[in-house]
Every structure is written in structure tokens, then in C-alpha cells.
Coordinates of C-alpha atoms and ligand atoms in Angstrom, one line a residue:
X1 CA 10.1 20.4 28.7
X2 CA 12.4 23.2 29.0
X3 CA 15.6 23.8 26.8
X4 CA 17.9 23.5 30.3
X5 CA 16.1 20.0 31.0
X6 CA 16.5 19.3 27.1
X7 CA 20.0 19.9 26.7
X8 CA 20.6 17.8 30.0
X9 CA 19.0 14.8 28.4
X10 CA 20.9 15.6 25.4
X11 CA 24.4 15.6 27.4
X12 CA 23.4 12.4 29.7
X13 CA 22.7 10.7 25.9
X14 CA 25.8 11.6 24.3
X15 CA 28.3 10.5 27.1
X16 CA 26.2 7.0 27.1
X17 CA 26.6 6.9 23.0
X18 CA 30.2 8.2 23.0
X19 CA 31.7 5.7 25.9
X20 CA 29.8 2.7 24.3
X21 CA 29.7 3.6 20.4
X22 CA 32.8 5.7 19.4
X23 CA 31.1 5.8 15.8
X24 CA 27.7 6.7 15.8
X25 CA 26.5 9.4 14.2
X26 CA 25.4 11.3 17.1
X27 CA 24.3 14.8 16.2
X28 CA 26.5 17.7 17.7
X29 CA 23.2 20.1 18.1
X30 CA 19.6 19.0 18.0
X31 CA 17.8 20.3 15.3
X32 CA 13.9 20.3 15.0
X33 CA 12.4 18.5 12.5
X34 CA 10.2 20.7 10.0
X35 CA 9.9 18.2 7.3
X36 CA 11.8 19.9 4.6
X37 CA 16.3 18.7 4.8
X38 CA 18.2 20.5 2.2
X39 CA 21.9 18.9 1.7
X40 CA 25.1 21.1 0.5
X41 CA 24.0 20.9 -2.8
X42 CA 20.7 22.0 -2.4
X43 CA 18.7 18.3 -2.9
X44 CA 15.9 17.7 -0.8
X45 CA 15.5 14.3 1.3
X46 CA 12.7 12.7 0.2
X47 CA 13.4 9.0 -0.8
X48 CA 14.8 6.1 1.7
X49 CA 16.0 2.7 0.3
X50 CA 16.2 0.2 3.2
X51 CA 17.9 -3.1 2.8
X52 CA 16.1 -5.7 4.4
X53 CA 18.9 -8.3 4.2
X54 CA 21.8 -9.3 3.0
X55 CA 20.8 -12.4 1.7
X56 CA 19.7 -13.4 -2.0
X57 CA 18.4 -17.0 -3.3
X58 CA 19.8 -15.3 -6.8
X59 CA 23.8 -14.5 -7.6
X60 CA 23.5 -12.3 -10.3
X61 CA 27.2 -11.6 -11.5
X62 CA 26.4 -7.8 -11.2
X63 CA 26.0 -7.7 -8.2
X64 CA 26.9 -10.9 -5.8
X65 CA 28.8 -13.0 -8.2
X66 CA 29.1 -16.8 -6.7
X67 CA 33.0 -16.6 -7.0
X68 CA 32.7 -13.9 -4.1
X69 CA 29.5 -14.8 -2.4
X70 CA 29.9 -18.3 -2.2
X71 CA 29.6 -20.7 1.2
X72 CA 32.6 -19.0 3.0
X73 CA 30.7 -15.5 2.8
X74 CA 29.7 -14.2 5.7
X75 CA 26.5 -12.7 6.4
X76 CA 25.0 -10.3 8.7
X77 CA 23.8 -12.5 12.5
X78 CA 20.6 -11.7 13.2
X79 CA 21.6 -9.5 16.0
X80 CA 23.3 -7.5 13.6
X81 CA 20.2 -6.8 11.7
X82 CA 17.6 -3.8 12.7
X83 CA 14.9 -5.3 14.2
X84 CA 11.4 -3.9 12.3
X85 CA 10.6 -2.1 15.0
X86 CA 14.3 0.0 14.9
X87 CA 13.2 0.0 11.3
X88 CA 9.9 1.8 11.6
X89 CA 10.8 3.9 13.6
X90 CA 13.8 5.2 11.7
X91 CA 10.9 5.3 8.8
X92 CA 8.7 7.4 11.2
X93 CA 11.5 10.0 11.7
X94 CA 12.8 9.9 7.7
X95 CA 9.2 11.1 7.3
X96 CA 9.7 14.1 9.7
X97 CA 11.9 15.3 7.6
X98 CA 10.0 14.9 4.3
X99 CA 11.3 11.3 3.1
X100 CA 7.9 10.3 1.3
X101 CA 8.2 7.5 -0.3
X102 CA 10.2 4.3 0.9
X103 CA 11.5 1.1 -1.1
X104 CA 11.9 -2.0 0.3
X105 CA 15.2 -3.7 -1.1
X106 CA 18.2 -6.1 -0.2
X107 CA 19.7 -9.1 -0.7
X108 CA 16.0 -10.4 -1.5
X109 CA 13.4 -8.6 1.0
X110 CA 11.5 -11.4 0.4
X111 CA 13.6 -13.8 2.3
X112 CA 13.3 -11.8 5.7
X113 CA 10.7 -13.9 7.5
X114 CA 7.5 -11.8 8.0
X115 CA 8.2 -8.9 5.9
X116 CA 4.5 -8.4 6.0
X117 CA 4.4 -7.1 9.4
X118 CA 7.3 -4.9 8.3
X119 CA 5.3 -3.5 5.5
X120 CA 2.0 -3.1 8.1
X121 CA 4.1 -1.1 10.3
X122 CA 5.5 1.0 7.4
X123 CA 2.0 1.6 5.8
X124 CA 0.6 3.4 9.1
X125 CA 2.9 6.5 9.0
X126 CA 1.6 9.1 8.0
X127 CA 4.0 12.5 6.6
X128 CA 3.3 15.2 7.6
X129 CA 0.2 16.4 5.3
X130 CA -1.6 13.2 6.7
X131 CA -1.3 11.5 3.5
X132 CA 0.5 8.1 3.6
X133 CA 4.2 7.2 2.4
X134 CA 4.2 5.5 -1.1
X135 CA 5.7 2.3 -0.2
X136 CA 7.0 -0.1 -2.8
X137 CA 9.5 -3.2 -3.0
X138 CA 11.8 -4.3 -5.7
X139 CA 12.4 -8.3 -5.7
X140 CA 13.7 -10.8 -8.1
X141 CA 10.3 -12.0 -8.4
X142 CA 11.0 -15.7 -7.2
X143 CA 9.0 -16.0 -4.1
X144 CA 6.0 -13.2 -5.5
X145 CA 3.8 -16.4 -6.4
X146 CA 3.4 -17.6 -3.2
X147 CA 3.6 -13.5 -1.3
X148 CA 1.9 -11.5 -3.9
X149 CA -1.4 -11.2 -2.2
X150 CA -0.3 -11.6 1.4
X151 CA 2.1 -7.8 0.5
X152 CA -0.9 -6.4 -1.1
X153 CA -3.2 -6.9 2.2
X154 CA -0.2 -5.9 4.2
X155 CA -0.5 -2.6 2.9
X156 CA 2.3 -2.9 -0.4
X157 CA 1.4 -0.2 -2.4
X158 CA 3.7 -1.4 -6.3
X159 CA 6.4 -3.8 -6.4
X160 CA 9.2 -3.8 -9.4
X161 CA 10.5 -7.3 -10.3
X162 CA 13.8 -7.5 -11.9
X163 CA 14.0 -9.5 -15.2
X164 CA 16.8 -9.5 -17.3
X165 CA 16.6 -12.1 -20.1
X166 CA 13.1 -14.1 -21.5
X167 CA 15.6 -16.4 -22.9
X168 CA 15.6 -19.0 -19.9
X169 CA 19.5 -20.3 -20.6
X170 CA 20.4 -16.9 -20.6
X171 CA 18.4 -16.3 -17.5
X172 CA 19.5 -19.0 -16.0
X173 CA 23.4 -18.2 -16.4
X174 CA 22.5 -14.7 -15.0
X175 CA 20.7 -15.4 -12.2
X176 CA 24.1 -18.0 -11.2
X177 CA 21.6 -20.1 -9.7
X178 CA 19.8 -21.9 -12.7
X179 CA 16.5 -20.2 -11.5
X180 CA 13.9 -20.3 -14.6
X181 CA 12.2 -17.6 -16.3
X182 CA 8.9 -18.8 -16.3
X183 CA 9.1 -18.7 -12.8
X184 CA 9.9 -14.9 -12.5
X185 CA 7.1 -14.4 -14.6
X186 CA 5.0 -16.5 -12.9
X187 CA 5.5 -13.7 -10.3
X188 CA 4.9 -10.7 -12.1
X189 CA 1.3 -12.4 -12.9
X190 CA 1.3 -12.6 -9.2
X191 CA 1.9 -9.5 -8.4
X192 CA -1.0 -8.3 -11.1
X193 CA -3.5 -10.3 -10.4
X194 CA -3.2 -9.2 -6.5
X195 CA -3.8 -6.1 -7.8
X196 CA -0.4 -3.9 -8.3
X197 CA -0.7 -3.3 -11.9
X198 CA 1.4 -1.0 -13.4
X199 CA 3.8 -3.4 -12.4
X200 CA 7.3 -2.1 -13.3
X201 CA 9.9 -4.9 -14.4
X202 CA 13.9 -3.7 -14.3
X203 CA 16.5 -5.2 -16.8
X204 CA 20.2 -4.3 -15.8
X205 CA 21.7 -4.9 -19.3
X206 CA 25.3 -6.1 -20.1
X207 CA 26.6 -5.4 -23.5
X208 CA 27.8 -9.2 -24.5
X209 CA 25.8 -11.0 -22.1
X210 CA 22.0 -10.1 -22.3
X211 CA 21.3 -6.9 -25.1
X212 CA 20.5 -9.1 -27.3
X213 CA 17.3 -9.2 -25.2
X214 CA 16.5 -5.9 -25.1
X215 CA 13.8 -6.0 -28.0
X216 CA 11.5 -9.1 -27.0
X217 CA 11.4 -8.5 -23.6
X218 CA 10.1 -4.9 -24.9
X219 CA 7.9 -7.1 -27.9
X220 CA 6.4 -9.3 -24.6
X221 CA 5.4 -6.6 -22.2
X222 CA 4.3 -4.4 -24.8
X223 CA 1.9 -7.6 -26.7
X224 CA 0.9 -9.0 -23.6
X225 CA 0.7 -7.1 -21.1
X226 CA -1.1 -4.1 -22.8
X227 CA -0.2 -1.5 -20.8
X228 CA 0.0 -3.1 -17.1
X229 CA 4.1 -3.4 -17.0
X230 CA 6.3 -1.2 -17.8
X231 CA 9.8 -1.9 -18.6
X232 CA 13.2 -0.3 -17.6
X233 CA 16.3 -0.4 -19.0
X234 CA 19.5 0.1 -16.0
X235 CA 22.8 0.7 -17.2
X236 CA 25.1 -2.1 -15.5
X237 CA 26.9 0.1 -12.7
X238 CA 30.0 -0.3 -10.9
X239 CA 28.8 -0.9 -7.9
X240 CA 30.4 -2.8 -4.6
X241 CA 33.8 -4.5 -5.4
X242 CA 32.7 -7.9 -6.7
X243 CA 31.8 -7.8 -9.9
X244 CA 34.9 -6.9 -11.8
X245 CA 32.6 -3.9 -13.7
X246 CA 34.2 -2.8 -17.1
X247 CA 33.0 -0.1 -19.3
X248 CA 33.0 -2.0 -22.3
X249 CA 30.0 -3.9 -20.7
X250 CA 28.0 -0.8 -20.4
X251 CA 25.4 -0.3 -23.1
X252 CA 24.0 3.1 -23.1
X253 CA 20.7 3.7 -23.0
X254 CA 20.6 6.0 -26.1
X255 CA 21.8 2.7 -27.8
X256 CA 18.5 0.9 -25.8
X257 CA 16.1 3.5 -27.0
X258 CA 17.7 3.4 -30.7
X259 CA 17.3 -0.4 -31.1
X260 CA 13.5 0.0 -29.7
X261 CA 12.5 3.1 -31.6
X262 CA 14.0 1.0 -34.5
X263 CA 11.0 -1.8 -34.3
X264 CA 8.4 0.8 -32.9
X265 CA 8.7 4.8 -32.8
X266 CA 9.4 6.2 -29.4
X267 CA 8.2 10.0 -28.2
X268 CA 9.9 11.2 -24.7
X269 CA 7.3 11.8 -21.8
X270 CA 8.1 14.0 -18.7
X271 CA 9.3 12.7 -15.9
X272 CA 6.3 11.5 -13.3
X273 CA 7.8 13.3 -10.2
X274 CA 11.0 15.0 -9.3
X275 CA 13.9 13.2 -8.7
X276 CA 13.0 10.4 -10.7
X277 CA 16.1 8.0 -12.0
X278 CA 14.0 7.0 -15.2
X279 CA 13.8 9.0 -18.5
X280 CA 10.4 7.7 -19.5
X281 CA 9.6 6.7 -23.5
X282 CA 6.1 6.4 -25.1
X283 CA 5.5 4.1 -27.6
X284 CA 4.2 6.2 -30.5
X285 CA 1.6 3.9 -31.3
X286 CA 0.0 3.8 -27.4
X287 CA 1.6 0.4 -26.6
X288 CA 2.4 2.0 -23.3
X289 CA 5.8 3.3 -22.3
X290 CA 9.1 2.2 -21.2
X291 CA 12.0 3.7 -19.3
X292 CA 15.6 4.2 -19.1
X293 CA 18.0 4.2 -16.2
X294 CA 21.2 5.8 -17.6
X295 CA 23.5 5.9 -14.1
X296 CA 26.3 5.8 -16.2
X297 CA 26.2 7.7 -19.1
X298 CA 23.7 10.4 -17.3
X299 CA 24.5 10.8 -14.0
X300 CA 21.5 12.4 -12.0
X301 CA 22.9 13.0 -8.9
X302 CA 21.6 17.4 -9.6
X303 CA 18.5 16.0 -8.7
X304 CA 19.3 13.1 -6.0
X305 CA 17.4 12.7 -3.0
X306 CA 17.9 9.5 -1.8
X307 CA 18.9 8.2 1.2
X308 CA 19.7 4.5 2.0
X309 CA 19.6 2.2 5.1
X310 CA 21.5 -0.7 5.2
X311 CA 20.6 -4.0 6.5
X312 CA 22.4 -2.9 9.9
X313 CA 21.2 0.4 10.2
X314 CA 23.9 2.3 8.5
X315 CA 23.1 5.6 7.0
X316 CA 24.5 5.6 3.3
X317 CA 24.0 9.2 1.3
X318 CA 25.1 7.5 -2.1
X319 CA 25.4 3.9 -3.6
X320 CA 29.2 4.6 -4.1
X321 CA 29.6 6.0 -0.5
X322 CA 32.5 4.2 0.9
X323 CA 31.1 3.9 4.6
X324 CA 28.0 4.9 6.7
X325 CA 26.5 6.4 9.3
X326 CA 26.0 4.4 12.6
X327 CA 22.2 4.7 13.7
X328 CA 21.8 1.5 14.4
X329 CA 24.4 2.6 17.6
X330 CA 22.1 5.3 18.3
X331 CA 18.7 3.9 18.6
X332 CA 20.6 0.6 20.8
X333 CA 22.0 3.1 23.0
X334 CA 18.6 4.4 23.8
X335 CA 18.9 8.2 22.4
X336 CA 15.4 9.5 22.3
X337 CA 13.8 10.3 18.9
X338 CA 14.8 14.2 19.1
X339 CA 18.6 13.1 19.1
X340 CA 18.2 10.5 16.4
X341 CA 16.1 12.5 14.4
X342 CA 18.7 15.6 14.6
X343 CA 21.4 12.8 13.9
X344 CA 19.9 12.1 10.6
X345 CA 19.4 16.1 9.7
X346 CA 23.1 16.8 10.1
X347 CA 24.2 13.5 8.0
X348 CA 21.6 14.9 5.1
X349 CA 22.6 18.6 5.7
X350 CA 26.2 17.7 5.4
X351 CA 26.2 15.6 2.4
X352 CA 27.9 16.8 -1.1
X353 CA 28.4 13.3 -2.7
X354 CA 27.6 13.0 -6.5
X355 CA 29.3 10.2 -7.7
X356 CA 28.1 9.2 -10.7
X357 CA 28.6 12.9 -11.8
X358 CA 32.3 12.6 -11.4
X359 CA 33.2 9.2 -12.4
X360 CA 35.4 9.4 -15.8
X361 CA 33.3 7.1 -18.0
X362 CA 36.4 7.1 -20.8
X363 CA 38.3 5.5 -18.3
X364 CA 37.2 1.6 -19.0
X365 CA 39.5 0.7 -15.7
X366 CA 37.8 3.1 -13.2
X367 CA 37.0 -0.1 -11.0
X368 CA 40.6 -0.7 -9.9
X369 CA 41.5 2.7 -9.0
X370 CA 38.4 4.0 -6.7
X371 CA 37.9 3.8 -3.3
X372 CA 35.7 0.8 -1.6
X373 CA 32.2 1.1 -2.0
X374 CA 29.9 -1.0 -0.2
X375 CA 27.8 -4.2 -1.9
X376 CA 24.2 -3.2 -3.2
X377 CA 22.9 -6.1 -1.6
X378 CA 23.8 -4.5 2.1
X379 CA 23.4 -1.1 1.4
X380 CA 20.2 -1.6 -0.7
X381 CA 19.7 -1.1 -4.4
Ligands
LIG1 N1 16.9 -8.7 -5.0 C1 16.0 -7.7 -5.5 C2 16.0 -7.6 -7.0 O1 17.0 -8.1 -7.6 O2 15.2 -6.9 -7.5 C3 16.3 -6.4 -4.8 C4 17.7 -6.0 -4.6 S1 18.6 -5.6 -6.1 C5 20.2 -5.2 -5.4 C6 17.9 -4.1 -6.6 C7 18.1 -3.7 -8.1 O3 19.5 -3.5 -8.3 C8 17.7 -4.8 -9.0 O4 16.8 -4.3 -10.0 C9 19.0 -5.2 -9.7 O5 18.9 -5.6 -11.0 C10 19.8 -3.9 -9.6 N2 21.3 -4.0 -9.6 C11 22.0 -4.8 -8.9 N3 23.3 -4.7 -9.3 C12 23.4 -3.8 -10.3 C13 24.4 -3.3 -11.1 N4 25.7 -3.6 -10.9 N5 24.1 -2.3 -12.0 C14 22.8 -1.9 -12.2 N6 21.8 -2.4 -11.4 C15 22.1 -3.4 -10.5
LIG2 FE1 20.0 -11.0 -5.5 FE2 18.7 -8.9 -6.5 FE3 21.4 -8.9 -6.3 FE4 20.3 -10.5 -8.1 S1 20.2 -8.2 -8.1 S2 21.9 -11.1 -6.6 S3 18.4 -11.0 -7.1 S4 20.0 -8.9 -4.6
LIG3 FE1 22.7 9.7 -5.9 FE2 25.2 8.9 -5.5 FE3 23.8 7.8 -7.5 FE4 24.7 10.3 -7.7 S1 26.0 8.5 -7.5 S2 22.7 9.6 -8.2 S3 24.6 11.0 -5.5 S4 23.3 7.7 -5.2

């Protein structure tokens, strides 16, 4: 087509999008996709998080405590929720412009009813080397015994299950929904024996509530598991404006590491790729390694190239941003894959955020004084 017949399309689009969807994020050039985005800071895009719902069997006071989420919350309607084939598409054109690996979150991405196809959908794309995208899932484990194989012949390629106590009454308090631990690790055994060893297990720890589980969940994995799960540490985070997040409750993961090394010597390992959130930890005695998440006391945004999707199809550059970008008001309008694709280059190319970076740890009462952010269960953690 020729650039006059192009740009008409383009101006037909953006009177359609602008009389019917004053916010979306339509692009105000097209830009060609060469599968390399660079934002203001110089971060690549290469990492999408997509929420898959807003929904959670689990409350876990971190993140959708049952005082705030309880019967009167409202959820997403259906309607409201990208469709998977809005979703893979958005995927397809995140991979034009080098997102290469993908994480399917939430809410619990096991609830949405026939993930799997999702999943098939996702696992066909191709970036732009021919390779595949690295496509993983983090879930609360619950429903893994009864999905664990059907996500593996989907096309899964790891799962992480969050875990944060073995002790089931303290699991039990934390999850809010008296869910038991032997269930969650039921799941794990799932996922392993469908074949998506090294499976990586996540414990958000809160100083006062659950650090006193920090060494036997290490002693399980590293005495049973030999090697096939590997554990991670997350500093609790202030995220979303529910869970009344206090400094004091952060334990930092230099205090994780020291309590660890303490039973068994630790030696630091490079990170696996770059842009990885975890600073990884070898057992000295080749137990297998662990790793920690320190959002809190180490920001990482230098090296932060993730974008997210949220359940709705908004475009969040950070887990702190206080709103998104509308695609979802694109790709119902009908803009064509150029417009949406150059709508998601100038969103990347424009971003600066770096949150974590600037947020005054000293300051125990941070929460109160910051601007909204959105819940991790929409905007996908
Ligand atoms: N429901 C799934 C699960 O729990 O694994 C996926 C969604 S959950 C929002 C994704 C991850 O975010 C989990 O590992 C969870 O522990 C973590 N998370 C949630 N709230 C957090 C917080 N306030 N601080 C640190 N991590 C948090
Ligand atoms: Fe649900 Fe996961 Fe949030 Fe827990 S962390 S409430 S399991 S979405
Ligand atoms: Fe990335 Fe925002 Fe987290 Fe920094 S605070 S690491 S920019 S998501």
C-alpha cells in the first residue's frame, strides 16, 4: 500500500477511536515495528505480564485483603475482560517489538475458564528469530492438581506457585481463606510430575507474620526436592491501596540470605538473563540455589523491562503506575495492527517511570502519602 493510502486509513481510524474512545492510547505517528523499543531511560521491552482476571479463590492480606475484597467488591463483567483472541493478538504485536517472554498472572489465571486455549494460542507466536516466546504462569497452586498436565500439553513452558508458610495455620491465616498447605504442595508435585521441573515456588515474607518460615521452607525444598524447586524470597511491597503496607513489615532480603547462610553457606551466582528481578544464591554445598526478590530495599527499575496488561486491556509501564493505557479501546474500535502496534511503541518509548527507585524507604508511612496505584490482582503481578 502506499504511504498516501496508509495515512488515509490512519486518519479514517483515528476520527472513529477519538469520537468513540476519548482515552485510548491511539498513537499520534505510526511507527514500524523493528523488534527492538527503547524507553526514555534506555530499557528495552522485552517482558509482558498479562492479568487474566481479577478474581482469586485466595485473599492474601498483601494483596486482596477480605476487609476490602469482600462480597460488595466488584469485579470486572465479562464484557469488560479481553477476550483471548484480543489477548493474543496484543501478545503477537508485544513480540514485534522484542517482548520475548510472557507471564500469565491475575487474580488466579487459573480460574479463567479454558486458559488452555489461551496458552495454545500464546505458544504459536513466534519472535522474530523464529524461536518461540518463553511462556510461564505464576498461580497459588490450588487448582495445579487437577490443570498441571492439561497446561503442559497446552504448550506451558514453567509455572511458579506461590507458597508462603509450610506451617498450615499460618498458611491458612494468610491465604484468608483457610486453604491448606498440603494442598498447595499437592500442586507443586503436579506441576513436576507433568514435567515443569525446575519449578520455582515464591514466598512474599512479612516480618511478624511469616519469617519465622523462612528456614524450613528453604530446609524442605532443599531435602526434598533435590534440586527441582527453587525458592524465592519477595520483599512484601506496597502495592495497590488495600493492604495498609508498613515498612516495619518489610524484611530485607540481606536479613533472608543471613538467616539461611546461617544453617547452610550461601555463594552468589550471576544473574540467568538480563533484567532478571531475582539475585540468585547457591548453596555452597550443591543443594541447589535460591533467590531473592528485594523490590524494596533494591530497586531494579535500571534494568526494568516489563510491561503489564491488565485484565481489561490497559497498558501499565510499572506496578506503581497510577493509570493505564487504553488498548483494549483500540483493538474494539477496529484500528488495524499497524496503529495498535505504533500505539504500543509510543507508550514504551515515552515511559520514564522507576518507582521503586524513588520511593523513600525511611519513610515507614509512604502508603498514606502516594498517589493511587492500581491492585496487583488487575494489573497482574
Ligand atoms: N494468584 C497468583 C499467585 O498468587 O501466584 C498470581 C497472581 S499474584 C498477584 C502474583 C505474585 O504476586 C504472587 O507470587 C504473590 O505472592 C505476589 N504478591 C502479591 N502481592 C504482593 C505484595 N504486596 N508484595 C510482594 N509480592 C506480592
Ligand atoms: Fe490471589 Fe495471588 Fe493475590 Fe494471593 S497473591 S490473593 S493468590 S492473586
Ligand atoms: Fe519496574 Fe516500576 Fe517495579 Fe521499577 S517500580 S522495577 S519501573 S515495575
Amino acid at each position: 500500500m502506499t504511504s498516501t493510502a496508509n495515512s488515509v486509513i490512519y486518519l479514517k481510524q483515528w476520527r472513529t477511536v477519538r469520537h468513540t474512545h476519548p482515552g485510548a492510547a491511539f498513537p499520534p505517528t505510526l511507527v514500524r515495528a523493528t523488534g527492538s523499543l527503547i524507553d526514555r531511560l534506555g530499557r528495552p521491552l522485552t517482558d509482558l505480564r498479562i492479568s487474566v482476571t481479577d478474581r482469586c479463590n485466595f485473599r492474601c492480606g498483601y494483596c486482596m485483603p477480605k476487609e476490602a475484597f469482600d462480597k460488595n467488591h466488584i469485579y470486572l463483567s465479562r464484557d469488560a475482560l479481553l477476550s483471548f483472541a484480543e489477548i493474543a493478538r496484543l501478545a503477537r504485536l508485544f513480540a514485534s517489538h522484542g517482548v520475548r517472554k510472557i507471564r500469565l498472572t491475575g487474580g488466579e489465571p487459573l480460574l479463567r475458564k479454558n486458559i488452555e486455549s489461551l496458552i495454545e494460542q500464546i505458544a504459536m507466536l513466534r519472535i522474530s528469530n523464529g524461536a518461540p516466546l518463553e511462556l510461564t504462569l505464576t498461580t497459588n497452586g490450588s487448582l495445579l492438581p487437577r490443570k498441571a498436565a492439561a497446561l503442559k500439553a497446552a504448550g506451558l513452558h514453567r509455572v511458579t506457585v506461590s507458597l508462603d508458610s509450610l506451617d498450615d495455620l499460618v498458611f491458612r491465616r494468610m491465604n484468608g481463606v483457610d486453604f491448606p498447605v498440603a494442598n498447595v504442595l499437592a500442586g507443586i508435585d503436579a506441576a513436576l510430575a507433568a514435567g515443569f521441573g525446575p519449578v520455582k515456588v515464591n514466598m512474599v515474607v512479612k516480618r511478624g507474620t511469616n519469617d519465622q518460615e523462612i528456614v524450613p521452607l528453604a530446609r524442605h525444598f532443599r531435602e526434598q526436592y533435590s534440586g527441582s524447586v527453587t525458592l524465592r524470597f519477595i520483599e512484601y511491597m506496597d502495592v495497590g491501596a488495600t493492604n495498609g503496607w508498613r515498612m516495619d513489615e518489610v524484611l530485607p532480603s540481606a536479613e533472608v540470605i543471613g538467616r539461611i547462610a546461617a544453617e547452610w553457606p550461601l555463594v552468589p551466582l550471576d544473574a540467568s538473563a538480563p533484567g532478571e528481578t531475582a539475585q540468585r544464591w547457591a548453596y555452597a554445598d550443591g543443594g541447589g540455589e535460591i533467590g531473592v526478590i528485594s523490590s524494596v530495599t533494591q530497586a531494579f527499575c535500571r534494568t526494568c523491562s516489563r510491561a503489564r496488561l491488565s485484565t481489561d486491556g490497559q497498558l501499565y509501564t510499572c506496578l506503581f503506575a497510577g493509570e493505564g493505557h487504553d488498548l483494549r479501546a483500540m483493538v474494539r474500535a477496529g484500528v488495524d495492527d499497524e496503529v495498535l502496534a505504533s500505539s504500543i511503541a509510543h507508550v514504551w518509548s515515552g515511559r520514564s517511570d522507576r518507582y521503586s527507585e524513588l520511593r523513600d524507604v525511611r519513610d515507614g508511612n509512604r502508603h498514606a502519602a502516594r498517589p493511587p496505584h492500581a491492585e496487583m490482582s488487575y494489573i497482574g503481578g
